[in-house]
Coordinates of C-alpha atoms (C1' of nucleotides) in Angstrom, one line a residue:
Chain A
M1 CA 0.0 0.0 0.0
T2 CA 2.1 2.8 -1.3
Y3 CA -0.8 5.1 -2.2
K4 CA -1.0 8.2 -0.1
P5 CA -4.6 9.1 0.6
K6 CA -5.7 12.7 0.2
S7 CA -8.9 12.5 2.2
E8 CA -8.6 13.4 5.8
F9 CA -10.3 10.2 6.9
L10 CA -8.1 7.8 5.0
H11 CA -5.0 9.7 5.8
E12 CA -5.8 9.6 9.5
M13 CA -6.7 5.9 9.3
Q14 CA -3.5 5.0 7.4
T15 CA -1.1 6.9 9.7
R16 CA -2.8 5.6 12.8
G17 CA -2.6 1.9 11.8
F18 CA -6.3 1.2 11.2
L19 CA -5.9 -0.1 7.7
S20 CA -5.4 -3.7 6.7
D21 CA -7.0 -4.1 3.3
C22 CA -9.1 -2.0 1.0
T23 CA -10.9 -3.0 -2.2
D24 CA -10.0 0.2 -4.0
L25 CA -8.1 2.7 -1.8
E26 CA -7.8 5.2 -4.6
G27 CA -11.5 5.0 -5.6
L28 CA -12.6 5.3 -2.0
D29 CA -10.3 8.2 -1.4
E30 CA -11.9 10.0 -4.3
A31 CA -15.4 9.3 -3.0
L32 CA -14.4 10.7 0.4
L33 CA -13.2 13.9 -1.2
N34 CA -16.3 14.3 -3.2
G35 CA -18.8 14.4 -0.4
V36 CA -20.3 12.7 2.6
V37 CA -19.7 9.0 2.5
P38 CA -22.1 6.9 4.6
A39 CA -20.2 3.9 5.9
Y40 CA -21.3 1.0 8.0
I41 CA -19.9 -1.5 10.4
G42 CA -22.0 -4.4 11.5
F43 CA -22.2 -5.4 15.1
D44 CA -23.5 -8.6 16.6
A45 CA -26.1 -8.4 19.3
T46 CA -24.7 -11.3 21.2
A47 CA -24.1 -9.4 24.4
D48 CA -25.6 -6.4 26.1
S49 CA -22.4 -4.3 25.7
L50 CA -19.4 -4.1 23.5
H51 CA -15.9 -4.8 24.7
V52 CA -12.4 -3.6 23.9
G53 CA -12.3 -6.0 21.0
S54 CA -14.7 -3.8 19.1
L55 CA -13.1 -0.6 20.1
I56 CA -11.0 -0.3 17.0
Q57 CA -14.2 -0.4 14.9
I58 CA -15.8 2.2 17.2
M59 CA -12.9 4.5 16.9
M60 CA -12.9 4.2 13.2
L61 CA -16.5 5.3 13.1
R62 CA -15.7 8.1 15.4
W63 CA -13.0 9.3 13.0
L64 CA -15.3 8.9 10.1
Q65 CA -17.8 11.2 11.7
K66 CA -15.1 13.6 12.8
T67 CA -13.9 13.9 9.3
G68 CA -17.3 14.8 7.9
H69 CA -18.9 11.5 7.0
K70 CA -21.9 9.5 8.2
P71 CA -21.4 6.4 10.4
I72 CA -24.0 3.6 10.3
T73 CA -23.9 1.2 13.2
L74 CA -25.8 -1.7 11.9
M75 CA -27.2 -3.9 14.5
G76 CA -27.3 -7.5 13.6
G77 CA -30.7 -8.2 15.1
G78 CA -31.5 -10.5 12.3
T79 CA -28.2 -12.1 11.6
T80 CA -27.5 -12.7 15.3
K81 CA -30.3 -15.2 15.1
I82 CA -28.0 -17.2 12.9
G83 CA -24.4 -16.5 14.1
D84 CA -21.4 -15.6 12.1
P85 CA -19.2 -18.7 11.6
S86 CA -16.1 -16.6 11.1
G87 CA -13.4 -17.5 13.5
K88 CA -15.4 -19.9 15.5
D89 CA -15.2 -23.6 15.5
E90 CA -18.5 -24.3 17.1
S91 CA -21.9 -23.3 16.2
R92 CA -23.2 -20.4 18.3
Q93 CA -26.0 -20.7 20.6
L94 CA -29.2 -19.1 19.3
L95 CA -30.6 -16.1 21.2
T96 CA -34.2 -15.2 21.6
A97 CA -35.6 -12.0 20.0
E98 CA -36.2 -10.4 23.3
K99 CA -32.7 -11.0 24.5
I100 CA -31.4 -9.6 21.2
N101 CA -33.4 -6.4 21.6
E102 CA -32.1 -5.9 25.1
N103 CA -28.6 -6.4 23.8
I104 CA -29.1 -3.8 21.1
A105 CA -30.3 -1.3 23.7
G106 CA -27.2 -1.9 25.8
I107 CA -24.9 -1.5 22.8
R108 CA -26.5 1.7 21.9
K109 CA -25.4 3.2 25.2
V110 CA -21.8 2.6 24.2
F111 CA -22.2 4.2 20.8
D112 CA -23.8 7.3 22.4
K113 CA -20.5 8.0 24.0
Y114 CA -18.5 7.9 20.8
L115 CA -20.9 9.1 18.1
T116 CA -23.5 11.8 17.6
F117 CA -26.8 10.3 16.4
G118 CA -29.5 12.2 14.7
E119 CA -31.1 13.2 11.4
G120 CA -28.4 15.5 10.0
P121 CA -26.3 14.5 7.0
T122 CA -23.3 13.4 9.1
D123 CA -25.3 12.2 12.1
A124 CA -24.9 8.5 12.9
V125 CA -27.8 6.2 12.5
Q126 CA -28.4 2.7 13.9
P127 CA -30.6 0.5 11.8
N128 CA -31.3 -3.1 12.7
N129 CA -31.1 -5.7 9.9
A130 CA -34.0 -7.5 11.5
E131 CA -36.1 -4.8 9.8
W132 CA -35.5 -6.3 6.4
L133 CA -34.2 -9.8 7.1
D134 CA -37.2 -10.9 9.3
N135 CA -39.6 -10.6 6.5
L136 CA -37.6 -12.1 3.7
N137 CA -39.5 -14.7 1.7
Y138 CA -37.3 -17.8 1.2
I139 CA -38.3 -18.6 -2.3
D140 CA -38.1 -15.0 -3.5
F141 CA -34.7 -14.6 -1.8
L142 CA -33.3 -17.7 -3.4
R143 CA -34.6 -16.6 -6.8
D144 CA -33.5 -13.0 -6.6
Y145 CA -30.3 -13.2 -4.7
G146 CA -29.3 -16.8 -4.3
R147 CA -28.5 -17.1 -8.0
H148 CA -25.8 -14.5 -7.6
F149 CA -23.8 -16.7 -5.3
T150 CA -22.0 -19.9 -6.3
I151 CA -21.1 -22.6 -3.9
N152 CA -17.8 -22.9 -5.6
R153 CA -16.9 -19.4 -4.6
M154 CA -18.4 -19.5 -1.1
L155 CA -16.3 -22.6 -0.3
T156 CA -13.2 -20.5 -0.9
F157 CA -13.9 -18.1 1.8
D158 CA -11.9 -18.5 5.0
S159 CA -14.8 -18.5 7.3
V160 CA -16.1 -21.6 5.5
K161 CA -12.8 -23.1 4.4
L162 CA -11.3 -23.1 7.9
R163 CA -14.3 -24.8 9.4
L164 CA -14.2 -27.5 6.8
E165 CA -10.4 -28.0 7.1
R166 CA -10.6 -28.4 10.8
E167 CA -13.3 -31.0 10.2
Q168 CA -15.7 -28.9 12.2
P169 CA -19.3 -28.9 11.3
L170 CA -20.8 -25.9 9.5
T171 CA -24.5 -25.9 9.3
F172 CA -26.5 -24.7 6.3
L173 CA -27.9 -22.1 8.6
E174 CA -24.5 -20.6 9.2
F175 CA -23.4 -21.1 5.7
N176 CA -26.2 -18.6 4.8
Y177 CA -24.7 -16.0 7.0
M178 CA -22.6 -14.5 4.3
L179 CA -25.6 -14.2 2.0
L180 CA -27.5 -12.2 4.5
Q181 CA -24.6 -10.0 5.3
A182 CA -24.2 -9.3 1.6
Y183 CA -27.9 -8.5 1.5
D184 CA -27.4 -6.0 4.4
Y185 CA -24.9 -4.1 2.4
M186 CA -27.1 -3.9 -0.6
E187 CA -30.0 -2.8 1.5
L188 CA -28.0 -0.1 3.3
N189 CA -26.8 1.1 0.0
K190 CA -30.5 1.5 -1.1
R191 CA -31.7 3.1 2.2
F192 CA -28.8 5.3 3.1
G193 CA -26.6 5.5 0.0
C194 CA -24.0 3.5 2.0
L195 CA -20.8 3.4 0.0
L196 CA -18.4 1.7 2.4
Q197 CA -18.4 -1.3 4.7
M198 CA -15.7 -1.6 7.3
G199 CA -14.8 -4.4 9.6
G200 CA -12.1 -6.6 11.0
S201 CA -10.0 -8.5 8.5
D202 CA -11.9 -11.7 9.3
Q203 CA -14.9 -10.0 7.6
W204 CA -13.1 -9.6 4.2
G205 CA -15.0 -12.4 2.6
N206 CA -18.4 -11.2 3.8
I207 CA -17.6 -7.6 2.7
V208 CA -16.5 -8.6 -0.7
N209 CA -19.7 -10.6 -1.2
G210 CA -21.8 -7.5 -0.3
I211 CA -19.9 -5.4 -2.7
D212 CA -20.5 -7.8 -5.5
L213 CA -24.2 -8.1 -4.7
T214 CA -24.7 -4.4 -4.5
R215 CA -23.0 -4.0 -7.8
R216 CA -25.2 -6.6 -9.4
I217 CA -28.5 -5.6 -7.9
N218 CA -28.1 -1.8 -7.4
R219 CA -25.5 -1.2 -10.1
Q220 CA -23.5 0.8 -7.6
T221 CA -19.8 0.7 -7.0
V222 CA -19.2 0.4 -3.3
F223 CA -16.1 -0.1 -1.2
G224 CA -14.7 -2.3 1.5
L225 CA -12.1 -1.7 4.1
T226 CA -10.7 -3.9 6.9
T227 CA -8.8 -3.3 10.0
P228 CA -5.9 -5.5 11.1
L229 CA -6.8 -8.2 13.6
L230 CA -5.6 -6.7 16.7
T231 CA -3.4 -8.8 19.0
K232 CA -1.3 -7.8 21.9
S233 CA 2.4 -8.2 21.6
D234 CA 2.3 -11.5 23.4
G235 CA 0.0 -12.8 20.6
S236 CA -3.1 -13.0 22.7
K237 CA -6.4 -11.6 21.6
M238 CA -7.3 -8.1 22.6
G239 CA -10.1 -7.5 25.0
K240 CA -9.9 -10.3 27.5
S241 CA -8.2 -10.0 30.8
A242 CA -7.8 -11.9 34.0
S243 CA -11.3 -11.2 35.2
G244 CA -13.0 -11.5 31.8
A245 CA -13.9 -9.2 29.0
I246 CA -13.1 -5.6 29.2
W247 CA -16.5 -4.1 28.7
L248 CA -17.2 -0.6 27.5
N249 CA -20.3 -0.2 29.6
E250 CA -19.8 1.2 33.1
D251 CA -22.4 -1.1 34.6
K252 CA -20.5 -4.1 33.3
L253 CA -17.0 -2.9 34.3
S254 CA -16.1 0.0 36.6
A255 CA -14.2 2.9 35.2
Y256 CA -11.4 2.2 37.6
E257 CA -11.0 -1.4 36.3
F258 CA -11.2 -0.1 32.8
W259 CA -8.5 2.4 33.5
Q260 CA -6.3 -0.3 35.0
F261 CA -6.6 -2.4 31.9
W262 CA -5.0 0.4 29.8
R263 CA -2.5 1.3 32.5
N264 CA -1.3 -2.3 32.4
T265 CA -0.6 -2.3 28.7
S266 CA 2.7 -3.8 27.8
D267 CA 5.6 -1.6 26.6
A268 CA 5.5 -3.0 23.1
D269 CA 1.9 -2.1 22.6
T270 CA 1.8 1.4 24.1
G271 CA 2.5 3.4 21.0
K272 CA 0.2 1.3 18.8
F273 CA -2.6 1.6 21.3
L274 CA -2.2 5.4 21.6
K275 CA -2.6 5.7 17.9
L276 CA -5.6 3.5 17.7
F277 CA -7.5 4.3 20.8
T278 CA -6.8 7.9 21.6
E279 CA -7.1 11.1 19.5
L280 CA -3.8 12.5 20.3
P281 CA -1.7 13.6 17.3
V282 CA 0.2 10.8 15.7
A283 CA 3.6 12.4 16.4
E284 CA 2.7 12.7 20.0
C285 CA 1.7 9.0 20.2
E286 CA 4.9 8.0 18.6
R287 CA 7.0 10.1 21.0
L288 CA 5.2 8.6 23.9
G289 CA 5.4 5.1 22.6
A290 CA 9.1 5.4 22.2
L291 CA 9.9 6.2 25.8
E292 CA 12.0 3.7 27.5
G293 CA 12.3 2.1 30.8
A294 CA 10.2 3.4 33.6
E295 CA 9.5 6.5 31.6
I296 CA 7.0 4.7 29.5
N297 CA 4.7 4.5 32.5
A298 CA 3.9 8.1 31.9
A299 CA 2.7 7.2 28.5
K300 CA 0.6 4.4 29.8
I301 CA -1.1 6.8 32.2
I302 CA -1.9 9.1 29.4
L303 CA -3.2 6.2 27.4
A304 CA -5.4 5.1 30.2
N305 CA -6.7 8.7 30.8
E306 CA -7.5 9.3 27.2
V307 CA -9.2 6.1 26.6
T308 CA -11.2 6.2 29.8
T309 CA -12.2 9.8 29.0
L310 CA -13.7 8.7 25.8
A311 CA -15.5 5.8 27.2
H312 CA -16.6 7.1 30.6
G313 CA -15.9 10.9 30.6
A314 CA -13.1 13.1 32.0
E315 CA -14.4 12.9 35.5
A316 CA -14.3 9.2 35.7
A317 CA -10.8 9.1 34.2
K318 CA -9.6 11.6 36.7
A319 CA -11.1 9.7 39.6
A320 CA -9.6 6.4 38.3
E321 CA -6.2 8.0 38.1
A322 CA -6.4 9.5 41.5
T323 CA -7.5 6.2 43.0
A324 CA -4.7 4.4 41.2
R325 CA -2.2 6.8 42.6
E326 CA -3.6 6.4 46.1
V327 CA -3.6 2.6 45.9
F328 CA -0.4 2.0 44.2
E329 CA 1.9 4.8 45.1
K330 CA 0.7 5.5 48.7
G331 CA -0.8 2.1 49.4
G332 CA -3.9 3.8 50.7
V333 CA -7.5 3.4 49.8
G334 CA -8.9 5.1 46.8
D335 CA -12.6 6.0 46.8
D336 CA -13.1 4.9 43.2
L337 CA -12.2 1.3 43.9
P338 CA -15.0 -1.2 43.0
T339 CA -17.3 -1.2 46.0
V340 CA -19.4 -4.1 47.2
T341 CA -22.2 -3.5 49.6
L342 CA -23.3 -6.3 51.9
A343 CA -26.7 -6.6 53.3
A344 CA -26.9 -6.8 57.1
S345 CA -28.3 -10.2 56.7
D346 CA -25.1 -11.5 55.2
L347 CA -23.5 -11.2 58.6
S348 CA -24.0 -13.3 61.7
D349 CA -23.4 -12.0 65.2
A350 CA -19.8 -12.9 64.9
G351 CA -19.5 -11.1 61.6
I352 CA -18.5 -12.9 58.4
S353 CA -15.6 -15.1 57.6
V354 CA -12.8 -13.6 55.5
V355 CA -13.3 -16.4 53.0
Q356 CA -16.9 -15.4 52.4
L357 CA -15.9 -11.8 52.3
F358 CA -13.6 -12.4 49.4
V359 CA -16.2 -14.4 47.6
K360 CA -18.9 -11.8 48.1
A361 CA -16.5 -9.1 46.9
G362 CA -16.1 -11.0 43.6
L363 CA -12.3 -11.2 44.0
V364 CA -12.4 -15.0 43.9
K365 CA -14.8 -17.5 42.4
S366 CA -15.2 -19.9 45.3
G367 CA -14.3 -20.3 48.9
K368 CA -11.7 -22.8 47.9
E369 CA -10.0 -20.2 45.8
A370 CA -10.2 -17.7 48.7
K371 CA -8.5 -20.2 50.9
R372 CA -5.8 -20.8 48.4
L373 CA -5.2 -17.1 48.1
I374 CA -4.9 -16.9 51.8
A375 CA -2.5 -19.8 52.0
E376 CA -0.4 -18.1 49.3
G377 CA -0.3 -14.9 51.2
G378 CA -2.0 -12.9 48.5
A379 CA -5.1 -12.0 50.5
K380 CA -5.0 -8.7 52.5
L381 CA -7.5 -7.0 54.7
D382 CA -6.8 -3.2 54.9
D383 CA -3.2 -4.1 53.7
V384 CA -2.6 -6.6 56.4
A385 CA -2.1 -10.2 55.1
V386 CA -4.7 -12.6 56.2
K387 CA -2.9 -15.6 57.8
D388 CA -5.8 -17.7 59.0
A389 CA -8.6 -18.7 56.7
G390 CA -10.8 -19.1 59.7
T391 CA -10.6 -15.4 60.6
M392 CA -13.9 -13.7 61.3
V393 CA -14.4 -10.1 60.4
S394 CA -16.8 -8.2 62.7
G395 CA -19.7 -6.1 61.5
E396 CA -18.2 -3.0 63.0
A397 CA -15.0 -3.4 61.0
I398 CA -17.0 -3.6 57.8
A399 CA -19.3 -0.8 58.8
A400 CA -16.3 1.5 58.6
T401 CA -15.6 0.2 55.1
I402 CA -12.9 -2.3 54.7
K403 CA -10.4 -2.8 51.8
L404 CA -9.8 -6.2 50.4
S405 CA -6.8 -7.1 48.2
A406 CA -6.2 -10.1 46.1
G407 CA -2.6 -9.8 45.2
K408 CA -1.1 -6.5 44.5
K409 CA -3.4 -5.3 41.8
R410 CA -6.9 -6.3 42.5
H411 CA -8.7 -4.5 45.3
A412 CA -12.2 -3.9 46.4
L413 CA -14.0 -2.0 49.1
V414 CA -16.7 -3.6 51.2
K415 CA -19.3 -1.8 53.3
I416 CA -22.6 -2.6 54.9
E417 CA -25.9 -1.5 53.5
G418 CA -27.5 1.4 55.3
Chain B
rG1 C1' -28.4 -47.5 4.7
rG2 C1' -23.4 -50.2 5.6
rG3 C1' -18.5 -50.1 7.9
rG4 C1' -15.0 -47.7 11.3
rG5 C1' -13.4 -44.2 15.1
rG6 C1' -14.6 -41.1 19.2
rG7 C1' -17.1 -38.2 23.5
rU8 C1' -12.0 -37.0 29.9
rG9 C1' -10.9 -30.8 33.9
rG10 C1' -11.4 -23.4 30.8
rC11 C1' -8.9 -25.4 26.2
rA12 C1' -5.7 -29.0 24.0
rG13 C1' -4.6 -33.9 25.1
rA14 C1' -2.8 -38.7 28.2
rG15 C1' -4.9 -42.5 30.8
rU16 C1' -7.9 -48.8 29.0
rG17 C1' -10.1 -52.6 36.2
rG18 C1' -7.4 -50.7 42.0
rU19 C1' -1.5 -46.8 43.4
rC20 C1' -6.9 -41.4 39.5
rA21 C1' -9.5 -35.6 41.7
rA22 C1' -7.1 -38.0 36.8
rA23 C1' 0.0 -37.2 33.3
rU24 C1' 1.6 -33.2 30.1
rG25 C1' 1.1 -28.5 27.6
rC26 C1' -1.6 -23.8 27.2
rA27 C1' -4.6 -20.3 29.7
rA28 C1' -5.5 -18.5 34.6
rC29 C1' -4.2 -17.1 39.8
rG30 C1' -0.5 -16.0 44.0
rG31 C1' 4.7 -15.1 45.2
rA32 C1' 10.0 -13.5 44.0
rC33 C1' 12.2 -10.0 40.5
rU34 C1' 10.6 -5.2 38.2
rG35 C1' 8.5 0.1 36.3
rU36 C1' 1.1 -1.6 38.2
rA37 C1' 5.5 -3.7 31.6
rA38 C1' 8.1 -8.0 29.4
rC39 C1' 11.3 -12.0 30.6
rU40 C1' 12.6 -15.7 34.2
rC41 C1' 11.9 -18.5 38.5
rC42 C1' 8.8 -20.8 42.6
rG43 C1' 3.9 -22.2 44.0
rU44 C1' -1.4 -23.0 43.1
rC45 C1' -5.2 -24.4 39.7
rC46 C1' -13.4 -29.3 41.0
rG47 C1' -16.4 -28.1 45.5
rG48 C1' -16.8 -28.1 51.2
rG49 C1' -13.5 -28.1 55.6
rA50 C1' -8.4 -24.7 59.8
rA51 C1' -7.1 -29.8 59.2
rA52 C1' -7.8 -35.1 59.2
rC53 C1' -11.2 -35.8 55.8
rC54 C1' -15.7 -35.6 53.0
rG55 C1' -18.7 -34.7 48.5
rU56 C1' -19.2 -34.6 43.5
rA57 C1' -16.8 -35.6 38.5
rC58 C1' -14.2 -38.7 33.0
rA59 C1' -21.6 -37.7 27.4
rC60 C1' -26.3 -40.1 29.6
rU61 C1' -28.9 -44.6 31.8
rG62 C1' -28.5 -49.2 33.7
rG63 C1' -25.3 -53.6 34.7
rU64 C1' -20.8 -56.8 35.9
rU65 C1' -17.1 -56.5 40.0
rC66 C1' -14.9 -56.2 46.7
rG67 C1' -13.5 -52.1 43.4
rA68 C1' -15.0 -48.8 36.8
rA69 C1' -12.8 -42.9 33.4
rU70 C1' -11.3 -47.8 32.2
rC71 C1' -15.4 -54.1 31.1
rC72 C1' -20.8 -55.0 29.3
rA73 C1' -25.8 -53.3 27.4
rG74 C1' -28.9 -49.4 25.9
rU75 C1' -29.5 -44.0 24.7
rC76 C1' -27.8 -39.3 22.8
rC77 C1' -24.1 -36.6 20.1
rC78 C1' -19.6 -36.0 16.9
rC79 C1' -16.1 -37.5 13.0
rC80 C1' -14.3 -40.6 8.9
rC81 C1' -15.0 -44.1 4.8
rC82 C1' -18.4 -46.5 1.5
rA83 C1' -23.5 -46.3 -0.8

RNA sequence: GGGGGGGUGGCAGAGUGGUCAAAUGCAACGGACUGUAACUCCGUCCGGGAAACCGUACACUGGUUCGAAUCCAGUCCCCCCCA
C-alpha cells in the first residue's frame, strides 16, 4: 500500500494503523473527497455491551464522523439469530428475539459515548437488519439473490474453508450468514446510500460478497475496508483480561478497572494503542510510545486517561487515576475502587468469615479459591495479610468500610448497606 | 443405509479394572524479581472443611465387579470411509 490518501479520513486511518486491506483505496479516497460518505460496520447483538475487541471499529466510526462522513452502526438483530461462523469452531447458541433487543439497547449506550446520532447528514444512524431480514421470503430470496452466489466461490472463503479444514461442522444455517450480510450491504446502499463497509480483517469475505451483490442488484460501486486483527504483543487476543472481558459499559465494568486495563498495557503495545485508541496527534503518540524504561509508564497513564475519558468521561478518568495513585503509590484506599455493599443479613453476630468476604466481593470465584489465596499470602485486609482462613471479620469493621486485596493489583472495598 | 473411530478438567490432550481428583502443555491465579511492563523462577489451579477428611466428576442410563474414566448393554451426540 504505497498510495497516499488525500482525504482526511483515510489519511488519518492510514497513519494511525487502522488499515489492513481495501478493495480500492484510490477510488474510496476520491469518493471521500467528493462528499459525505455513509459507511457502515455491523455489530452482533450477542451481548448487552461491547468490549475492547470492538473498540478499534468504534474509533474508526468516530474518526469517520469527525472527518465529515456518516457512520452507520448496523445492529445484527436478524443475523444474530444465525451466528457468524467466522473465527469460530463451534456453532453459536441461538438467542431469543427479546434478548437480542435488550442487547441492542445496551450496545447503543456505548455508541452514544462515541458518536452523535440524529437526522443530520453526518449524524450517525443505527438500523437493525431484522427490519429487512425478518420478512424475507425464502423462495423470493433464493430466486432474486441466491442465483448471484456460487457454492464454488463460497467454499473458498476463509470462514467456510477453515471450518471444513478443521473438520468442524458448519450448518447450512451458518453457511447462509454471508448471503445475509451481503444483502445487508445492498439494503444499506439503497436506504442510506451507503458506500463503504468496514470491519475486521476476518470480515473480508463477507464484505466482498456484499460489494458484488450491491453492484449486481443496485448497479453501484461500493467499497470495503478492513482493520488488522488486533493482537497484543504476546499474541493473545485483545479484549480479554484476567477477570474476563473488558466491557465498555460502566455497569459491566467499573471505570477504575477499565482504566487499570489500559494502565497495564505492555511496553511494546503502548505506541500502537495510543494511535488506535486515543485522538492524540500521531507524532505525540509515537513520541510517547518510544519512551524507554520506567518513563513509558507516563505514556501508559496518558493512554489510560485518554481512553477512559472517551468511554466514561473526563471525571471518571480523573477519579480512576487518583485512585490508582492512592492505591499503588501510597498504598492507601482510593474512593473509586470497585465497591461491594453487603446486606446486614449477610452477617451473623460474629460477623463474616474472610473467606466469604472475598467471595462476596467478587475477587475470587469460590471459597476454595479464597483459601488458596490466603494460603499463598495474597489475601489482604486493609493491607494486612490474612494468615488464617478461619478469621472472622466483625460487622463493626465492615461498617467502617474495609479494603480487600487479592494480590497487588486487585482491590475492592466492602461496606454494609444502610 | 453399511463399515470404522470417538465423546476426559477453561482449552488441547494422556490415561484402557485398583496406586486417578485423573499425566503433560496452554490459559488463569498467588509469590519473588521489576516500572502496576516484558522475561525468568517458585507455588497453586473441581467443591466443602483450619485440618484429618468428605462430597461430586471422565456424554447419559443401567449392569458386571470387593473395586470402573477404564469391562458389558442401551441411549444421545460428533467425526471418517463406502452407498
